[in-house]
mmCIF file of C-alpha atoms and ligand atoms in Angstrom:
data_model
loop_
_atom_site.group_PDB
_atom_site.id
_atom_site.type_symbol
_atom_site.label_atom_id
_atom_site.label_comp_id
_atom_site.label_asym_id
_atom_site.label_seq_id
_atom_site.Cartn_x
_atom_site.Cartn_y
_atom_site.Cartn_z
ATOM 1 C CA MET A 218 9.857 -4.949 15.379
ATOM 2 C CA SER A 219 8.197 -5.568 12.061
ATOM 3 C CA SER A 220 9.888 -4.009 9.066
ATOM 4 C CA ARG A 221 6.714 -4.419 7.041
ATOM 5 C CA GLU A 222 3.790 -2.509 8.434
ATOM 6 C CA LEU A 223 1.064 -0.066 7.560
ATOM 7 C CA VAL A 224 0.990 3.269 9.359
ATOM 8 C CA VAL A 225 -2.497 4.742 9.141
ATOM 9 C CA LEU A 226 -2.316 8.527 8.889
ATOM 10 C CA GLY A 227 -5.930 9.339 8.083
ATOM 11 C CA THR A 228 -9.164 7.420 7.557
ATOM 12 C CA ALA A 229 -11.867 9.930 6.592
ATOM 13 C CA SER A 230 -13.418 10.137 3.162
ATOM 14 C CA GLN A 231 -14.187 13.547 1.696
ATOM 15 C CA VAL A 232 -13.863 15.695 4.830
ATOM 16 C CA PRO A 233 -11.928 15.349 8.065
ATOM 17 C CA THR A 234 -13.888 14.838 11.280
ATOM 18 C CA ARG A 235 -12.979 15.427 14.928
ATOM 19 C CA GLN A 236 -11.694 11.833 15.121
ATOM 20 C CA ARG A 237 -10.415 11.272 11.617
ATOM 21 C CA ALA A 238 -8.060 13.119 9.304
ATOM 22 C CA GLN A 239 -8.433 12.797 5.549
ATOM 23 C CA ASN A 240 -6.809 9.740 3.955
ATOM 24 C CA GLY A 241 -3.138 8.965 4.207
ATOM 25 C CA TYR A 242 -1.175 5.711 4.620
ATOM 26 C CA LEU A 243 2.497 4.857 4.777
ATOM 27 C CA LEU A 244 3.510 1.293 3.986
ATOM 28 C CA ARG A 245 6.882 0.434 5.482
ATOM 29 C CA TRP A 246 8.303 -2.394 3.433
ATOM 30 C CA ASP A 247 11.944 -3.071 4.315
ATOM 31 C CA GLY A 248 13.810 -0.042 2.945
ATOM 32 C CA GLU A 249 10.817 1.327 1.033
ATOM 33 C CA GLY A 250 8.248 3.782 2.332
ATOM 34 C CA LEU A 251 5.217 4.002 0.081
ATOM 35 C CA LEU A 252 2.975 6.946 0.859
ATOM 36 C CA PHE A 253 -0.524 6.293 -0.475
ATOM 37 C CA ASP A 254 -3.139 8.978 -1.130
ATOM 38 C CA PRO A 255 -1.971 11.791 1.165
ATOM 39 C CA GLY A 256 -4.983 13.982 1.911
ATOM 40 C CA GLU A 257 -4.982 17.324 3.713
ATOM 41 C CA GLY A 258 -3.045 17.316 6.948
ATOM 42 C CA THR A 259 -0.874 14.312 6.109
ATOM 43 C CA GLN A 260 2.294 16.153 7.092
ATOM 44 C CA ARG A 261 1.070 16.717 10.648
ATOM 45 C CA GLN A 262 -0.322 13.187 10.917
ATOM 46 C CA MET A 263 3.139 11.909 9.966
ATOM 47 C CA LEU A 264 4.615 13.881 12.843
ATOM 48 C CA LEU A 265 2.068 12.423 15.265
ATOM 49 C CA ALA A 266 2.597 8.898 13.927
ATOM 50 C CA GLY A 267 6.396 9.113 14.031
ATOM 51 C CA VAL A 268 6.949 9.008 10.270
ATOM 52 C CA ALA A 269 9.851 11.063 8.892
ATOM 53 C CA ALA A 270 9.703 12.570 5.410
ATOM 54 C CA SER A 271 12.988 10.800 4.695
ATOM 55 C CA GLU A 272 11.185 7.446 4.961
ATOM 56 C CA ILE A 273 9.181 8.188 1.815
ATOM 57 C CA THR A 274 10.545 6.568 -1.332
ATOM 58 C CA ARG A 275 7.329 6.607 -3.384
ATOM 59 C CA ILE A 276 4.105 8.563 -3.480
ATOM 60 C CA CYS A 277 1.230 6.549 -4.969
ATOM 61 C CA LEU A 278 -2.013 8.341 -5.810
ATOM 62 C CA THR A 279 -5.108 6.388 -6.784
ATOM 63 C CA HIS A 280 -6.946 9.386 -8.233
ATOM 64 C CA PHE A 281 -7.255 13.145 -8.160
ATOM 65 C CA HIS A 282 -10.074 13.815 -5.738
ATOM 66 C CA GLY A 283 -8.944 16.197 -3.018
ATOM 67 C CA ASP A 284 -9.187 13.785 -0.114
ATOM 68 C CA HIS A 285 -6.601 11.587 -1.879
ATOM 69 C CA CYS A 286 -4.049 14.189 -2.940
ATOM 70 C CA LEU A 287 -4.397 17.589 -1.238
ATOM 71 C CA GLY A 288 -1.528 16.601 1.052
ATOM 72 C CA VAL A 289 0.879 16.422 -1.881
ATOM 73 C CA PRO A 290 2.018 20.095 -1.768
ATOM 74 C CA GLY A 291 3.002 19.878 1.888
ATOM 75 C CA ILE A 292 4.777 16.556 1.451
ATOM 76 C CA VAL A 293 6.646 17.690 -1.661
ATOM 77 C CA GLN A 294 7.886 20.860 0.036
ATOM 78 C CA ARG A 295 8.822 18.928 3.171
ATOM 79 C CA LEU A 296 11.022 16.583 1.118
ATOM 80 C CA SER A 297 13.051 19.622 0.079
ATOM 81 C CA LEU A 298 12.996 21.301 3.485
ATOM 82 C CA ASP A 299 14.376 18.113 5.052
ATOM 83 C CA ARG A 300 16.834 17.708 2.159
ATOM 84 C CA VAL A 301 15.780 14.130 1.543
ATOM 85 C CA ALA A 302 18.752 12.773 -0.369
ATOM 86 C CA HIS A 303 17.272 9.805 -2.235
ATOM 87 C CA PRO A 304 14.986 10.079 -5.270
ATOM 88 C CA VAL A 305 11.263 9.914 -4.550
ATOM 89 C CA ARG A 306 9.038 8.515 -7.275
ATOM 90 C CA ALA A 307 5.469 9.693 -7.735
ATOM 91 C CA HIS A 308 2.888 7.432 -9.371
ATOM 92 C CA PHE A 309 -0.560 8.728 -10.314
ATOM 93 C CA PRO A 310 -3.092 8.367 -13.131
ATOM 94 C CA ALA A 311 -1.517 9.871 -16.251
ATOM 95 C CA SER A 312 -4.823 11.518 -17.148
ATOM 96 C CA GLY A 313 -4.368 13.755 -14.099
ATOM 97 C CA HIS A 314 -0.804 14.804 -14.863
ATOM 98 C CA GLU A 315 -1.822 18.466 -14.983
ATOM 99 C CA TYR A 316 -3.286 18.182 -11.452
ATOM 100 C CA PHE A 317 -0.053 16.656 -10.220
ATOM 101 C CA ARG A 318 2.015 19.463 -11.743
ATOM 102 C CA ARG A 319 -0.179 22.010 -10.011
ATOM 103 C CA LEU A 320 0.039 20.216 -6.663
ATOM 104 C CA ARG A 321 3.830 19.965 -6.735
ATOM 105 C CA ASN A 322 4.130 23.592 -7.808
ATOM 106 C CA ALA A 323 1.386 24.940 -5.569
ATOM 107 C CA THR A 324 3.492 27.694 -3.959
ATOM 108 C CA ALA A 325 7.000 29.092 -4.016
ATOM 109 C CA PHE A 326 9.636 26.971 -2.283
ATOM 110 C CA TYR A 327 13.300 26.122 -2.600
ATOM 111 C CA GLU A 328 13.327 22.799 -4.375
ATOM 112 C CA VAL A 329 16.267 20.509 -3.759
ATOM 113 C CA ALA A 330 14.582 17.118 -3.458
ATOM 114 C CA ASP A 331 14.687 14.719 -6.407
ATOM 115 C CA LEU A 332 11.011 14.025 -7.143
ATOM 116 C CA ARG A 333 10.467 11.934 -10.258
ATOM 117 C CA GLU A 334 7.084 11.787 -11.942
ATOM 118 C CA GLU A 335 6.246 8.298 -13.174
ATOM 119 C CA PRO A 336 2.588 8.419 -14.213
ATOM 120 C CA VAL A 337 0.469 5.289 -14.579
ATOM 121 C CA HIS A 338 -0.963 4.863 -18.082
ATOM 122 C CA GLY A 339 -2.855 1.616 -17.669
ATOM 123 C CA ASP A 340 -2.968 -1.836 -16.105
ATOM 124 C CA GLY A 341 0.402 -3.448 -15.491
ATOM 125 C CA PRO A 342 3.830 -2.961 -13.938
ATOM 126 C CA VAL A 343 4.644 0.382 -12.326
ATOM 127 C CA ALA A 344 8.000 -0.343 -10.729
ATOM 128 C CA ALA A 345 10.260 -3.217 -9.732
ATOM 129 C CA GLY A 346 13.064 -3.521 -7.225
ATOM 130 C CA ASP A 347 14.315 -5.396 -4.195
ATOM 131 C CA PHE A 348 10.808 -5.010 -2.763
ATOM 132 C CA GLY A 349 9.292 -7.005 -5.610
ATOM 133 C CA ALA A 350 6.865 -5.692 -8.219
ATOM 134 C CA LEU A 351 4.538 -2.720 -7.907
ATOM 135 C CA THR A 352 1.604 -3.015 -10.302
ATOM 136 C CA ALA A 353 -1.538 -1.008 -10.989
ATOM 137 C CA ARG A 354 -5.060 -1.935 -12.028
ATOM 138 C CA ARG A 355 -7.803 0.320 -13.236
ATOM 139 C CA LEU A 356 -10.748 0.797 -10.867
ATOM 140 C CA GLU A 357 -14.250 2.183 -11.471
ATOM 141 C CA HIS A 358 -14.897 5.613 -10.004
ATOM 142 C CA SER A 359 -16.275 8.952 -11.190
ATOM 143 C CA VAL A 360 -12.765 9.930 -12.325
ATOM 144 C CA GLU A 361 -9.943 7.675 -13.522
ATOM 145 C CA SER A 362 -8.713 5.677 -10.542
ATOM 146 C CA PHE A 363 -6.007 3.020 -10.125
ATOM 147 C CA GLY A 364 -5.394 0.561 -7.309
ATOM 148 C CA TYR A 365 -1.903 -0.688 -6.461
ATOM 149 C CA ARG A 366 -0.431 -4.033 -5.546
ATOM 150 C CA LEU A 367 2.993 -4.904 -4.164
ATOM 151 C CA THR A 368 4.085 -8.471 -4.834
ATOM 152 C CA GLU A 369 7.277 -9.977 -3.495
ATOM 153 C CA PRO A 370 8.449 -12.969 -5.558
ATOM 154 C CA ASP A 371 8.704 -16.357 -3.884
ATOM 155 C CA GLY A 372 12.208 -17.105 -2.677
ATOM 156 C CA VAL A 373 14.127 -19.408 -0.386
ATOM 157 C CA ARG A 374 15.049 -19.299 3.279
ATOM 158 C CA MET A 375 18.553 -20.581 4.039
ATOM 159 C CA LEU A 376 18.772 -23.174 6.810
ATOM 160 C CA PRO A 377 21.821 -22.426 9.035
ATOM 161 C CA GLU A 378 22.163 -25.983 10.424
ATOM 162 C CA ARG A 379 22.132 -27.539 6.950
ATOM 163 C CA LEU A 380 24.645 -24.955 5.720
ATOM 164 C CA ALA A 381 26.923 -25.781 8.650
ATOM 165 C CA GLU A 382 26.597 -29.539 8.060
ATOM 166 C CA ALA A 383 27.493 -29.069 4.400
ATOM 167 C CA GLY A 384 30.448 -26.849 5.308
ATOM 168 C CA ILE A 385 29.039 -23.862 3.444
ATOM 169 C CA THR A 386 30.110 -20.536 4.929
ATOM 170 C CA GLY A 387 30.879 -16.962 3.895
ATOM 171 C CA ARG A 388 30.870 -16.276 0.171
ATOM 172 C CA LEU A 389 29.769 -19.860 -0.560
ATOM 173 C CA VAL A 390 26.373 -19.019 0.995
ATOM 174 C CA ARG A 391 25.907 -16.252 -1.538
ATOM 175 C CA GLU A 392 27.175 -18.519 -4.293
ATOM 176 C CA VAL A 393 24.769 -21.381 -3.603
ATOM 177 C CA ARG A 394 21.940 -18.852 -3.509
ATOM 178 C CA ARG A 395 22.968 -17.271 -6.771
ATOM 179 C CA GLU A 396 24.074 -20.355 -8.729
ATOM 180 C CA GLY A 397 21.608 -22.920 -7.380
ATOM 181 C CA SER A 398 24.413 -25.207 -6.225
ATOM 182 C CA VAL A 399 27.962 -25.085 -4.888
ATOM 183 C CA THR A 400 30.865 -27.513 -4.750
ATOM 184 C CA VAL A 401 32.461 -28.119 -1.354
ATOM 185 C CA ASP A 402 35.471 -30.495 -1.098
ATOM 186 C CA GLY A 403 34.598 -31.945 -4.497
ATOM 187 C CA ARG A 404 30.980 -32.587 -3.508
ATOM 188 C CA ARG A 405 28.101 -30.741 -5.207
ATOM 189 C CA VAL A 406 25.493 -29.357 -2.805
ATOM 190 C CA PRO A 407 22.218 -28.204 -4.400
ATOM 191 C CA LEU A 408 20.373 -25.158 -3.038
ATOM 192 C CA GLU A 409 17.369 -27.315 -2.121
ATOM 193 C CA ALA A 410 19.523 -29.287 0.334
ATOM 194 C CA VAL A 411 20.342 -26.220 2.426
ATOM 195 C CA SER A 412 17.194 -24.110 2.074
ATOM 196 C CA GLU A 413 13.415 -24.239 2.090
ATOM 197 C CA PRO A 414 10.905 -22.398 -0.102
ATOM 198 C CA ARG A 415 9.796 -18.998 1.191
ATOM 199 C CA GLN A 416 6.510 -17.624 -0.055
ATOM 200 C CA GLY A 417 6.625 -13.960 -1.072
ATOM 201 C CA GLN A 418 4.400 -11.446 0.709
ATOM 202 C CA SER A 419 1.887 -9.208 -0.984
ATOM 203 C CA PHE A 420 -0.127 -6.082 -0.274
ATOM 204 C CA ALA A 421 -2.969 -4.355 -2.110
ATOM 205 C CA PHE A 422 -4.342 -0.827 -1.861
ATOM 206 C CA VAL A 423 -7.841 -0.311 -3.245
ATOM 207 C CA MET A 424 -9.469 3.076 -2.945
ATOM 208 C CA ASP A 425 -12.423 4.763 -4.533
ATOM 209 C CA THR A 426 -14.227 2.281 -6.729
ATOM 210 C CA ARG A 427 -17.336 0.240 -7.151
ATOM 211 C CA LEU A 428 -16.905 -3.530 -7.391
ATOM 212 C CA CYS A 429 -15.075 -4.401 -10.611
ATOM 213 C CA ASP A 430 -12.566 -6.932 -11.972
ATOM 214 C CA GLY A 431 -9.660 -4.697 -10.973
ATOM 215 C CA VAL A 432 -10.602 -4.908 -7.293
ATOM 216 C CA PHE A 433 -10.507 -8.705 -7.337
ATOM 217 C CA ALA A 434 -7.310 -8.862 -9.408
ATOM 218 C CA LEU A 435 -5.496 -6.562 -6.972
ATOM 219 C CA ALA A 436 -6.704 -8.381 -3.867
ATOM 220 C CA GLU A 437 -6.126 -11.960 -5.062
ATOM 221 C CA GLY A 438 -4.365 -13.872 -2.273
ATOM 222 C CA VAL A 439 -2.745 -10.844 -0.626
ATOM 223 C CA ASP A 440 -1.455 -10.864 2.932
ATOM 224 C CA MET A 441 -2.911 -7.426 3.568
ATOM 225 C CA LEU A 442 -5.701 -5.623 1.753
ATOM 226 C CA VAL A 443 -6.326 -1.947 2.517
ATOM 227 C CA ILE A 444 -9.690 -1.132 0.987
ATOM 228 C CA GLU A 445 -12.187 1.666 1.108
ATOM 229 C CA SER A 446 -15.511 0.953 2.751
ATOM 230 C CA THR A 447 -17.090 4.341 2.566
ATOM 231 C CA PHE A 448 -20.620 3.118 3.166
ATOM 232 C CA LEU A 449 -22.745 0.557 5.020
ATOM 233 C CA ALA A 450 -25.334 -1.722 3.439
ATOM 234 C CA ALA A 451 -28.190 0.727 3.978
ATOM 235 C CA GLU A 452 -26.482 3.051 1.472
ATOM 236 C CA ALA A 453 -25.523 0.314 -1.027
ATOM 237 C CA GLU A 454 -27.491 1.935 -3.846
ATOM 238 C CA LEU A 455 -25.860 5.309 -3.240
ATOM 239 C CA ALA A 456 -22.429 3.615 -3.062
ATOM 240 C CA ARG A 457 -22.879 2.060 -6.501
ATOM 241 C CA HIS A 458 -24.132 5.332 -7.895
ATOM 242 C CA VAL A 459 -21.162 7.404 -6.719
ATOM 243 C CA GLY A 460 -18.540 4.695 -7.294
ATOM 244 C CA HIS A 461 -17.800 3.451 -3.793
ATOM 245 C CA LEU A 462 -17.836 0.227 -1.785
ATOM 246 C CA THR A 463 -19.724 -0.886 1.288
ATOM 247 C CA ALA A 464 -18.106 -2.728 4.207
ATOM 248 C CA GLY A 465 -19.981 -5.886 3.180
ATOM 249 C CA GLU A 466 -18.589 -5.679 -0.357
ATOM 250 C CA ALA A 467 -15.073 -5.208 1.026
ATOM 251 C CA GLY A 468 -15.639 -8.330 3.150
ATOM 252 C CA ARG A 469 -16.844 -10.262 0.124
ATOM 253 C CA VAL A 470 -13.697 -9.294 -1.818
ATOM 254 C CA ALA A 471 -11.524 -10.451 1.096
ATOM 255 C CA ARG A 472 -13.349 -13.806 1.263
ATOM 256 C CA GLU A 473 -13.346 -14.514 -2.463
ATOM 257 C CA CYS A 474 -9.698 -13.499 -2.835
ATOM 258 C CA GLY A 475 -8.379 -15.375 0.212
ATOM 259 C CA VAL A 476 -7.041 -12.219 1.875
ATOM 260 C CA ARG A 477 -5.360 -12.642 5.264
ATOM 261 C CA THR A 478 -5.687 -9.230 6.938
ATOM 262 C CA LEU A 479 -8.475 -6.919 5.812
ATOM 263 C CA VAL A 480 -8.049 -3.230 6.661
ATOM 264 C CA LEU A 481 -11.220 -1.163 6.230
ATOM 265 C CA THR A 482 -10.916 2.600 5.881
ATOM 266 C CA HIS A 483 -12.120 5.777 4.082
ATOM 267 C CA PHE A 484 -15.304 6.109 6.105
ATOM 268 C CA SER A 485 -18.130 8.512 5.403
ATOM 269 C CA GLN A 486 -18.638 11.082 8.144
ATOM 270 C CA ARG A 487 -22.295 10.049 8.383
ATOM 271 C CA TYR A 488 -21.438 7.032 10.570
ATOM 272 C CA PRO A 489 -20.450 7.837 14.149
ATOM 273 C CA ASP A 490 -19.931 4.189 15.211
ATOM 274 C CA PRO A 491 -17.116 2.424 13.318
ATOM 275 C CA ARG A 492 -18.009 -0.993 14.821
ATOM 276 C CA ARG A 493 -20.771 -1.336 12.278
ATOM 277 C CA PHE A 494 -18.186 -1.552 9.490
ATOM 278 C CA ARG A 495 -16.579 -4.531 11.195
ATOM 279 C CA ASP A 496 -19.944 -6.204 11.789
ATOM 280 C CA GLU A 497 -21.007 -5.916 8.166
ATOM 281 C CA ALA A 498 -17.627 -7.040 6.798
ATOM 282 C CA ALA A 499 -17.558 -9.966 9.263
ATOM 283 C CA GLU A 500 -20.828 -11.280 7.822
ATOM 284 C CA GLU A 501 -18.846 -11.951 4.633
ATOM 285 C CA PHE A 502 -15.298 -12.568 5.823
ATOM 286 C CA GLY A 503 -14.099 -14.768 8.690
ATOM 287 C CA GLY A 504 -10.441 -13.619 8.708
ATOM 288 C CA GLU A 505 -8.758 -10.785 10.549
ATOM 289 C CA ILE A 506 -10.537 -7.453 10.143
ATOM 290 C CA VAL A 507 -9.005 -4.145 11.189
ATOM 291 C CA VAL A 508 -11.248 -1.080 11.252
ATOM 292 C CA ALA A 509 -8.625 1.581 10.680
ATOM 293 C CA GLU A 510 -8.154 4.390 13.186
ATOM 294 C CA ASP A 511 -5.887 7.362 12.655
ATOM 295 C CA LEU A 512 -2.287 6.836 13.801
ATOM 296 C CA MET A 513 -2.568 3.078 14.282
ATOM 297 C CA THR A 514 0.084 0.713 12.974
ATOM 298 C CA VAL A 515 -0.936 -2.611 11.434
ATOM 299 C CA PRO A 516 1.800 -5.224 10.910
ATOM 300 C CA VAL A 517 1.802 -7.182 7.665
ATOM 301 C CA PRO A 518 0.977 -10.717 8.889
ATOM 302 C CA LYS A 519 3.869 -13.143 9.340
ATOM 303 C CA ARG A 520 4.804 -15.276 6.358
ATOM 304 C CA ARG A 521 2.730 -18.383 5.853
HETATM 305 ZN ZN1 ZN B 644 -12.861 9.761 -5.032
#
């Protein structure tokens, strides 16, 4: 079972349809659960997808249009109802702080959960931890909008046979990792002799925006890119006008940035056949394309 995966809760832009709930995505990343852009109905979609409120460690909002945040009141109250014991951090554009306050205080409830507001003021680091670094970049939409990127630093993978040969066991394994070398029976063993480099994994979440530098900066070299493709090429002019992407543009970003798995989502209700999104993205991008469906789970691809 993968411990790093995307659970798709909703895939509709603007309004829900019979097949699609409004936005909502949970990224499971080891012990972290990052809930992105919970739209209306996210709480019930979590139930259907098998996501517990206690899995949420962060709520990340790209912007304050309803389809990206109207699920916040339900989620916030559920955290308290379920007595989620760990702190939950909320990241959102600082310019919309008043909206966030209203959402979290939408109705009366008995608040016991520890929800910490950590607004995003501009490009740069948002949080850091065992998961790596969470950063934000400004996007271009009709209201202030930020995309997010999770970057795990490169590390090393210990090689059990080499460790055994060198006589390194127990606390010495931790020591060689921490110190870069260890001395066994008077002999110095460097970390490189008992390990190999391990490339960090990365993930980007790009919602409502037209093409801009921020999109490319977020998506550069990521293992998984979740990106809005509200429109198809026929509506490219409209997309630019209202600050959205087409499936072809999303494909172009994936190609130019060397993305591994491209997840298309946030579809306009005007298109009944989702295959067309794949077709248009595939004209630009030859890698793996997932056209998101509600309640599907997409594993972060294995390390290179
Ligand atoms: Zn929007």
